[in-house]
mmCIF file of C-alpha atoms in Angstrom:
data_model
loop_
_atom_site.group_PDB
_atom_site.id
_atom_site.type_symbol
_atom_site.label_atom_id
_atom_site.label_comp_id
_atom_site.label_asym_id
_atom_site.label_seq_id
_atom_site.Cartn_x
_atom_site.Cartn_y
_atom_site.Cartn_z
ATOM 1 C CA MET A 1 0.050 0.548 0.171
ATOM 2 C CA PHE A 2 2.677 1.836 1.002
ATOM 3 C CA TYR A 3 3.943 1.974 -3.240
ATOM 4 C CA LEU A 4 0.433 2.005 -4.333
ATOM 5 C CA THR A 5 0.035 5.965 -2.038
ATOM 6 C CA LEU A 6 3.652 6.649 -4.074
ATOM 7 C CA ALA A 7 2.230 5.538 -7.529
ATOM 8 C CA ILE A 8 -1.134 7.585 -6.466
ATOM 9 C CA ILE A 9 0.893 10.606 -5.449
ATOM 10 C CA CYS A 10 3.152 11.221 -8.683
ATOM 11 C CA SER A 11 0.062 10.222 -11.305
ATOM 12 C CA ALA A 12 -1.625 13.569 -10.009
ATOM 13 C CA SER A 13 0.627 16.063 -9.434
ATOM 14 C CA ILE A 14 1.250 15.450 -13.633
ATOM 15 C CA ALA A 15 -2.056 16.456 -14.458
ATOM 16 C CA LEU A 16 -2.132 19.418 -12.408
ATOM 17 C CA ILE A 17 1.395 19.913 -13.413
ATOM 18 C CA PHE A 18 -0.299 20.328 -16.472
ATOM 19 C CA LYS A 19 -2.645 22.490 -15.024
ATOM 20 C CA CYS A 20 -0.161 24.839 -14.850
ATOM 21 C CA THR A 21 0.209 25.383 -18.558
ATOM 22 C CA GLU A 22 -3.231 24.824 -19.790
ATOM 23 C CA ASN A 23 -3.875 28.792 -20.168
ATOM 24 C CA SER A 24 -0.133 30.108 -22.201
ATOM 25 C CA ASN A 25 0.911 28.684 -25.089
ATOM 26 C CA ALA A 26 3.236 26.114 -24.745
ATOM 27 C CA ASN A 27 4.763 23.762 -27.084
ATOM 28 C CA ARG A 28 2.524 20.269 -25.770
ATOM 29 C CA TYR A 29 5.464 18.335 -27.945
ATOM 30 C CA VAL A 30 8.047 19.902 -26.385
ATOM 31 C CA ILE A 31 6.936 19.281 -22.877
ATOM 32 C CA THR A 32 6.097 16.062 -24.146
ATOM 33 C CA SER A 33 9.436 15.233 -25.285
ATOM 34 C CA ALA A 34 11.393 16.968 -22.392
ATOM 35 C CA ASN A 35 9.606 14.524 -20.300
ATOM 36 C CA TYR A 36 10.168 11.195 -21.586
ATOM 37 C CA PHE A 37 13.427 12.675 -21.769
ATOM 38 C CA ILE A 38 14.322 13.262 -18.616
ATOM 39 C CA ALA A 39 12.207 9.536 -17.519
ATOM 40 C CA VAL A 40 14.602 8.214 -19.851
ATOM 41 C CA VAL A 41 18.059 9.361 -18.211
ATOM 42 C CA ILE A 42 16.593 8.739 -14.934
ATOM 43 C CA SER A 43 16.124 4.987 -15.806
ATOM 44 C CA LEU A 44 19.053 4.457 -17.321
ATOM 45 C CA PHE A 45 20.708 6.287 -13.902
ATOM 46 C CA MET A 46 18.982 3.323 -11.894
ATOM 47 C CA ILE A 47 19.583 0.462 -15.013
ATOM 48 C CA PHE A 48 23.992 1.206 -14.433
ATOM 49 C CA SER A 49 23.413 1.951 -10.936
ATOM 50 C CA ARG A 50 21.912 -0.833 -9.632
ATOM 51 C CA ARG A 51 23.968 -3.134 -12.861
ATOM 52 C CA LEU A 52 21.665 -4.734 -14.005
ATOM 53 C CA LEU A 53 23.174 -5.998 -16.869
ATOM 54 C CA THR A 54 26.074 -7.697 -15.771
ATOM 55 C CA GLY A 55 26.069 -11.532 -15.186
ATOM 56 C CA ILE A 56 23.485 -11.991 -17.240
ATOM 57 C CA THR A 57 23.683 -15.191 -18.937
ATOM 58 C CA ARG A 58 21.557 -16.933 -21.621
ATOM 59 C CA GLU A 59 20.252 -20.614 -19.642
ATOM 60 C CA LEU A 60 17.719 -20.703 -22.247
ATOM 61 C CA SER A 61 15.880 -19.356 -25.640
ATOM 62 C CA PHE A 62 13.759 -16.306 -24.889
ATOM 63 C CA ALA A 63 11.383 -18.796 -27.052
ATOM 64 C CA LYS A 64 11.715 -21.549 -25.451
ATOM 65 C CA ASP A 65 11.843 -19.600 -21.458
ATOM 66 C CA PHE A 66 8.629 -17.685 -23.165
ATOM 67 C CA SER A 67 7.511 -20.932 -23.751
ATOM 68 C CA LEU A 68 7.073 -22.391 -20.718
ATOM 69 C CA LEU A 69 4.438 -20.355 -19.553
ATOM 70 C CA SER A 70 1.621 -20.953 -20.381
ATOM 71 C CA SER A 71 2.352 -25.263 -19.145
ATOM 72 C CA ILE A 72 4.165 -24.285 -15.687
ATOM 73 C CA ASN A 73 2.583 -22.566 -12.914
ATOM 74 C CA ASP A 74 3.802 -18.929 -11.183
ATOM 75 C CA HIS A 75 6.837 -19.883 -13.749
ATOM 76 C CA MET A 76 8.762 -16.305 -13.913
ATOM 77 C CA LEU A 77 10.513 -15.597 -17.484
ATOM 78 C CA SER A 78 14.605 -15.940 -16.619
ATOM 79 C CA PRO A 79 16.510 -12.682 -15.995
ATOM 80 C CA TYR A 80 17.809 -12.334 -19.811
ATOM 81 C CA SER A 81 13.943 -12.989 -20.884
ATOM 82 C CA SER A 82 12.687 -10.843 -18.524
ATOM 83 C CA ILE A 83 15.046 -9.089 -20.093
ATOM 84 C CA LEU A 84 14.137 -8.907 -24.057
ATOM 85 C CA TRP A 85 10.264 -9.106 -22.451
ATOM 86 C CA GLY A 86 10.660 -5.611 -20.961
ATOM 87 C CA LEU A 87 12.585 -4.127 -24.221
ATOM 88 C CA ILE A 88 9.587 -6.141 -26.517
ATOM 89 C CA ILE A 89 6.742 -4.108 -23.791
ATOM 90 C CA GLY A 90 8.131 -1.526 -23.067
ATOM 91 C CA GLY A 91 8.780 -1.168 -27.198
ATOM 92 C CA ILE A 92 5.264 -1.725 -28.212
ATOM 93 C CA PHE A 93 3.498 0.168 -25.865
ATOM 94 C CA GLY A 94 5.574 3.258 -25.475
ATOM 95 C CA CYS A 95 3.157 4.200 -28.674
ATOM 96 C CA PHE A 96 0.427 4.601 -25.853
ATOM 97 C CA PHE A 97 2.199 6.434 -23.579
ATOM 98 C CA PHE A 98 3.435 8.745 -26.146
ATOM 99 C CA LEU A 99 0.057 9.547 -28.241
ATOM 100 C CA SER A 100 -1.277 9.511 -24.501
ATOM 101 C CA PHE A 101 0.462 12.323 -22.973
ATOM 102 C CA VAL A 102 -0.381 14.320 -25.831
ATOM 103 C CA TYR A 103 -4.102 13.913 -24.899
ATOM 104 C CA TYR A 104 -3.666 14.269 -21.071
ATOM 105 C CA GLN A 105 -2.604 17.350 -21.911
ATOM 106 C CA LYS A 106 -4.996 18.480 -24.719
ATOM 107 C CA SER A 107 -7.945 16.757 -22.688
ATOM 108 C CA ILE A 108 -6.946 19.638 -19.718
ATOM 109 C CA LYS A 109 -6.763 23.431 -22.122
ATOM 110 C CA GLU A 110 -9.868 21.860 -23.891
ATOM 111 C CA ASN A 111 -12.121 19.819 -20.737
ATOM 112 C CA GLY A 112 -10.783 20.264 -17.198
ATOM 113 C CA VAL A 113 -7.863 19.186 -15.254
ATOM 114 C CA GLY A 114 -11.055 17.492 -13.276
ATOM 115 C CA ILE A 115 -12.876 15.500 -15.655
ATOM 116 C CA SER A 116 -10.247 14.650 -18.113
ATOM 117 C CA GLY A 117 -7.539 13.238 -15.011
ATOM 118 C CA THR A 118 -10.937 10.652 -14.140
ATOM 119 C CA PHE A 119 -11.171 9.700 -17.964
ATOM 120 C CA ALA A 120 -7.214 8.742 -17.566
ATOM 121 C CA LYS A 121 -8.187 7.204 -14.951
ATOM 122 C CA LEU A 122 -10.949 4.966 -15.971
ATOM 123 C CA GLY A 123 -8.931 3.893 -18.206
ATOM 124 C CA ILE A 124 -8.316 0.921 -16.097
ATOM 125 C CA LEU A 125 -11.621 -1.171 -17.809
ATOM 126 C CA ILE A 126 -8.168 -1.206 -20.503
ATOM 127 C CA PRO A 127 -6.276 -3.789 -18.950
ATOM 128 C CA MET A 128 -9.337 -5.772 -16.840
ATOM 129 C CA ILE A 129 -10.677 -6.332 -20.371
ATOM 130 C CA PHE A 130 -7.967 -7.829 -21.255
ATOM 131 C CA SER A 131 -7.921 -10.198 -17.911
ATOM 132 C CA ILE A 132 -11.077 -10.866 -18.371
ATOM 133 C CA VAL A 133 -10.006 -12.065 -22.224
ATOM 134 C CA ILE A 134 -6.573 -12.885 -22.045
ATOM 135 C CA TRP A 135 -6.125 -14.785 -17.753
ATOM 136 C CA LYS A 136 -9.834 -15.619 -18.329
ATOM 137 C CA GLU A 137 -9.747 -12.905 -14.885
ATOM 138 C CA PHE A 138 -14.015 -12.451 -15.069
ATOM 139 C CA PRO A 139 -15.321 -9.750 -12.527
ATOM 140 C CA SER A 140 -17.982 -10.632 -9.824
ATOM 141 C CA SER A 141 -21.452 -9.437 -9.672
ATOM 142 C CA ILE A 142 -20.105 -6.460 -7.614
ATOM 143 C CA GLN A 143 -17.532 -5.358 -10.153
ATOM 144 C CA TRP A 144 -19.383 -5.648 -13.167
ATOM 145 C CA VAL A 145 -22.399 -3.079 -11.522
ATOM 146 C CA GLY A 146 -18.939 -1.251 -11.325
ATOM 147 C CA ILE A 147 -17.548 -1.543 -15.041
ATOM 148 C CA GLY A 148 -21.860 -0.706 -15.461
ATOM 149 C CA LEU A 149 -21.116 2.260 -13.671
ATOM 150 C CA SER A 150 -18.188 3.439 -14.939
ATOM 151 C CA LEU A 151 -19.633 3.788 -18.710
ATOM 152 C CA VAL A 152 -22.710 5.562 -17.413
ATOM 153 C CA SER A 153 -20.259 8.776 -16.079
ATOM 154 C CA ILE A 154 -18.947 8.442 -19.775
ATOM 155 C CA LEU A 155 -21.950 8.519 -21.404
ATOM 156 C CA ILE A 156 -23.250 11.139 -18.735
ATOM 157 C CA VAL A 157 -20.000 13.966 -19.840
ATOM 158 C CA ASN A 158 -20.871 13.204 -23.476
ATOM 159 C CA LEU A 159 -24.262 13.241 -23.897
ATOM 160 C CA SER A 160 -26.384 15.521 -23.857
ATOM 161 C CA GLN A 161 -28.968 17.964 -25.779
ATOM 162 C CA LYS A 162 -26.143 19.146 -28.745
ATOM 163 C CA SER A 163 -24.635 15.872 -28.534
ATOM 164 C CA LEU A 164 -27.502 13.769 -29.377
ATOM 165 C CA GLU A 165 -28.960 16.560 -31.883
ATOM 166 C CA LYS A 166 -25.444 16.577 -33.822
ATOM 167 C CA PHE A 167 -23.687 13.673 -31.569
ATOM 168 C CA ASP A 168 -20.977 15.865 -30.594
ATOM 169 C CA ILE A 169 -19.352 13.607 -28.478
ATOM 170 C CA LYS A 170 -16.278 14.540 -27.109
ATOM 171 C CA PRO A 171 -13.373 13.252 -29.506
ATOM 172 C CA THR A 172 -10.448 13.904 -27.003
ATOM 173 C CA LEU A 173 -11.523 12.456 -24.083
ATOM 174 C CA ILE A 174 -12.036 9.034 -25.821
ATOM 175 C CA PHE A 175 -9.292 8.610 -26.901
ATOM 176 C CA LEU A 176 -7.452 9.717 -23.700
ATOM 177 C CA PHE A 177 -9.610 7.123 -22.021
ATOM 178 C CA PHE A 178 -8.596 4.084 -24.487
ATOM 179 C CA PHE A 179 -4.974 5.407 -24.936
ATOM 180 C CA GLY A 180 -4.234 5.489 -20.954
ATOM 181 C CA GLY A 181 -5.934 1.960 -20.853
ATOM 182 C CA MET A 182 -3.408 1.179 -23.070
ATOM 183 C CA ALA A 183 -0.781 3.043 -20.986
ATOM 184 C CA GLU A 184 -2.204 1.121 -17.966
ATOM 185 C CA PHE A 185 -2.192 -2.147 -19.552
ATOM 186 C CA SER A 186 1.258 -2.498 -20.875
ATOM 187 C CA SER A 187 2.456 -2.700 -16.581
ATOM 188 C CA LYS A 188 0.418 -5.554 -15.388
ATOM 189 C CA ILE A 189 1.319 -7.809 -18.802
ATOM 190 C CA TYR A 190 5.634 -6.598 -17.946
ATOM 191 C CA GLN A 191 4.591 -7.733 -14.001
ATOM 192 C CA LYS A 192 2.623 -10.813 -14.985
ATOM 193 C CA TYR A 193 5.111 -12.535 -17.017
ATOM 194 C CA ALA A 194 8.964 -11.169 -16.393
ATOM 195 C CA LEU A 195 10.763 -10.778 -13.246
ATOM 196 C CA ASN A 196 10.027 -7.331 -11.294
ATOM 197 C CA GLU A 197 13.978 -6.786 -10.209
ATOM 198 C CA TYR A 198 14.536 -5.768 -13.827
ATOM 199 C CA LYS A 199 11.359 -3.730 -14.658
ATOM 200 C CA ASP A 200 14.240 -0.171 -15.298
ATOM 201 C CA VAL A 201 15.162 -2.005 -18.467
ATOM 202 C CA PHE A 202 11.222 -2.502 -18.865
ATOM 203 C CA LEU A 203 10.462 1.545 -18.258
ATOM 204 C CA PHE A 204 13.819 2.702 -19.911
ATOM 205 C CA ALA A 205 12.330 1.023 -23.569
ATOM 206 C CA LEU A 206 8.934 2.360 -22.621
ATOM 207 C CA PHE A 207 9.889 6.416 -22.052
ATOM 208 C CA PHE A 208 12.702 5.363 -24.860
ATOM 209 C CA VAL A 209 10.108 5.062 -27.657
ATOM 210 C CA ALA A 210 7.234 7.722 -26.676
ATOM 211 C CA PHE A 211 10.874 9.991 -26.570
ATOM 212 C CA LEU A 212 11.748 9.461 -30.133
ATOM 213 C CA LEU A 213 7.730 9.868 -31.793
ATOM 214 C CA SER A 214 7.996 13.453 -29.479
ATOM 215 C CA ILE A 215 10.939 14.237 -30.746
ATOM 216 C CA PHE A 216 10.139 13.427 -34.120
ATOM 217 C CA TYR A 217 7.018 15.379 -33.835
ATOM 218 C CA THR A 218 8.401 18.265 -32.264
ATOM 219 C CA PHE A 219 10.059 18.108 -34.908
ATOM 220 C CA ARG A 220 7.890 17.958 -37.727
ATOM 221 C CA GLU A 221 5.643 20.565 -36.253
ATOM 222 C CA LYS A 222 8.406 23.171 -35.919
ATOM 223 C CA GLY A 223 7.181 24.674 -33.429
ATOM 224 C CA ILE A 224 8.642 27.322 -31.111
ATOM 225 C CA ILE A 225 10.728 25.974 -28.029
ATOM 226 C CA THR A 226 11.267 27.223 -25.390
ATOM 227 C CA LYS A 227 12.999 26.896 -21.861
ATOM 228 C CA LYS A 228 9.306 26.706 -19.884
ATOM 229 C CA ASP A 229 8.248 24.339 -22.342
ATOM 230 C CA ILE A 230 10.992 21.955 -21.443
ATOM 231 C CA LEU A 231 11.287 22.784 -17.736
ATOM 232 C CA THR A 232 7.362 22.141 -17.439
ATOM 233 C CA GLY A 233 8.697 18.511 -19.767
ATOM 234 C CA PHE A 234 11.279 17.981 -16.724
ATOM 235 C CA ALA A 235 8.570 18.928 -13.902
ATOM 236 C CA VAL A 236 6.666 16.376 -15.229
ATOM 237 C CA GLY A 237 8.993 14.113 -16.145
ATOM 238 C CA ILE A 238 10.110 12.264 -12.633
ATOM 239 C CA PRO A 239 6.516 11.724 -11.499
ATOM 240 C CA ASN A 240 5.233 10.191 -14.682
ATOM 241 C CA LEU A 241 8.334 7.905 -14.507
ATOM 242 C CA PHE A 242 7.975 7.442 -10.616
ATOM 243 C CA SER A 243 4.082 6.781 -10.674
ATOM 244 C CA SER A 244 4.416 3.696 -13.729
ATOM 245 C CA TYR A 245 7.747 2.549 -10.904
ATOM 246 C CA PHE A 246 6.302 2.305 -7.744
ATOM 247 C CA LEU A 247 2.853 0.788 -9.214
ATOM 248 C CA ILE A 248 4.584 -2.001 -10.840
ATOM 249 C CA LEU A 249 6.452 -2.922 -7.759
ATOM 250 C CA SER A 250 2.917 -2.273 -5.919
ATOM 251 C CA LEU A 251 1.864 -4.901 -8.624
ATOM 252 C CA ALA A 252 4.525 -7.441 -7.137
ATOM 253 C CA THR A 253 2.326 -7.754 -4.145
ATOM 254 C CA LEU A 254 -0.936 -7.461 -4.738
ATOM 255 C CA LYS A 255 -4.111 -7.950 -6.544
ATOM 256 C CA THR A 256 -4.989 -6.636 -9.659
ATOM 257 C CA SER A 257 -8.756 -6.166 -8.980
ATOM 258 C CA VAL A 258 -7.010 -3.984 -5.783
ATOM 259 C CA VAL A 259 -4.205 -1.860 -7.254
ATOM 260 C CA PHE A 260 -5.196 -0.463 -10.154
ATOM 261 C CA PRO A 261 -9.341 1.079 -8.584
ATOM 262 C CA ILE A 262 -7.764 2.337 -5.657
ATOM 263 C CA TYR A 263 -4.473 4.027 -8.380
ATOM 264 C CA SER A 264 -7.303 5.422 -10.519
ATOM 265 C CA ALA A 265 -10.286 6.264 -7.702
ATOM 266 C CA GLY A 266 -6.869 7.551 -5.536
ATOM 267 C CA SER A 267 -5.582 9.479 -8.755
ATOM 268 C CA ILE A 268 -9.253 11.105 -8.994
ATOM 269 C CA VAL A 269 -10.416 12.242 -5.707
ATOM 270 C CA LEU A 270 -6.555 14.284 -5.744
ATOM 271 C CA ILE A 271 -6.586 15.533 -8.866
ATOM 272 C CA ASN A 272 -10.400 17.017 -8.582
ATOM 273 C CA ILE A 273 -9.042 18.380 -4.880
ATOM 274 C CA GLY A 274 -6.081 19.741 -6.483
ATOM 275 C CA GLY A 275 -7.942 21.296 -9.226
ATOM 276 C CA ILE A 276 -10.798 23.022 -6.706
ATOM 277 C CA LEU A 277 -8.334 24.024 -4.338
ATOM 278 C CA ILE A 278 -5.584 25.059 -5.958
ATOM 279 C CA PHE A 279 -6.681 26.126 -9.375
ATOM 280 C CA LYS A 280 -10.393 26.820 -8.658
ATOM 281 C CA GLU A 281 -11.817 25.325 -11.163
ATOM 282 C CA LYS A 282 -15.381 24.491 -11.232
ATOM 283 C CA ILE A 283 -16.742 21.445 -12.907
ATOM 284 C CA THR A 284 -20.649 21.333 -13.776
ATOM 285 C CA LYS A 285 -22.840 18.990 -11.648
ATOM 286 C CA LYS A 286 -23.178 17.181 -14.340
ATOM 287 C CA ASN A 287 -19.905 16.560 -14.228
ATOM 288 C CA GLN A 288 -20.147 15.613 -10.865
ATOM 289 C CA VAL A 289 -22.524 13.393 -11.086
ATOM 290 C CA ALA A 290 -19.475 11.612 -13.807
ATOM 291 C CA ILE A 291 -16.831 11.855 -11.072
ATOM 292 C CA VAL A 292 -18.769 10.374 -8.110
ATOM 293 C CA LEU A 293 -20.253 7.766 -10.104
ATOM 294 C CA THR A 294 -16.505 6.460 -11.711
ATOM 295 C CA VAL A 295 -14.756 6.527 -7.978
ATOM 296 C CA VAL A 296 -18.163 4.407 -7.020
ATOM 297 C CA ALA A 297 -17.337 2.730 -9.369
ATOM 298 C CA LEU A 298 -13.639 2.218 -8.906
ATOM 299 C CA VAL A 299 -15.139 1.416 -4.817
ATOM 300 C CA LEU A 300 -17.139 -1.588 -6.502
ATOM 301 C CA ILE A 301 -14.633 -3.568 -8.627
ATOM 302 C CA ASN A 302 -11.941 -3.568 -5.417
ATOM 303 C CA VAL A 303 -15.386 -5.207 -3.714
#
């Protein structure tokens, strides 16, 4: 629970720092690039300071080691295979991390920090769905009620008289929900099979791929690069890295069905408290209902 609490604080900090740049003409790609750069540097430092790559021997091929996962219960990949698994999963899911960050910033500017943080954490439904499909982790009856309530909250935010007439949904929130959920799923799929000792390699691959994508879009857009945007990115990068770091540590000792709901609900509460107290953000009644429903839903999912 200590690691989970730290992950919640780091996660909420990301949204609140983004809120500080809402009214400025910030270059979101520069902020994202700086964020991932500092995350790459820190993860590299942890890899070499802990000497994770020294003394690694190939006991058996990765393909053979991976095939044992389906035949032996509770089998974990060897150190060599864990490193390869971290590079593979980090490389694949790095693009989702990049997209979730871009849409996080975009949504906060368009919809406010409260509802954006809510939808980002509502992405927990994505790893839950994959857990059902891949690992047959079926929710209980009460958890199904929680899932239903979370879907209702999505409808409440997006449906209005205007949306019913013109089908005017909020695409930034939908994309944020999906990409954020896929980013959350990366921690689970790494931790499920690989040794926790090599999570820094996974985080390095994750943030390095996201950094490369971010740099590409930064130069393609040819926007203005300011010192303020770079420093903002550095400020975001530290809690961004450690939210994933502490989340993986908590997944090693707590059940997925406990970690993700508490992580999501706790982040939502902190983000909304920060938005109200620090930024005097006014949340519409409709969005207040959606936020409350989401928190209740996440609690039910945790039962």
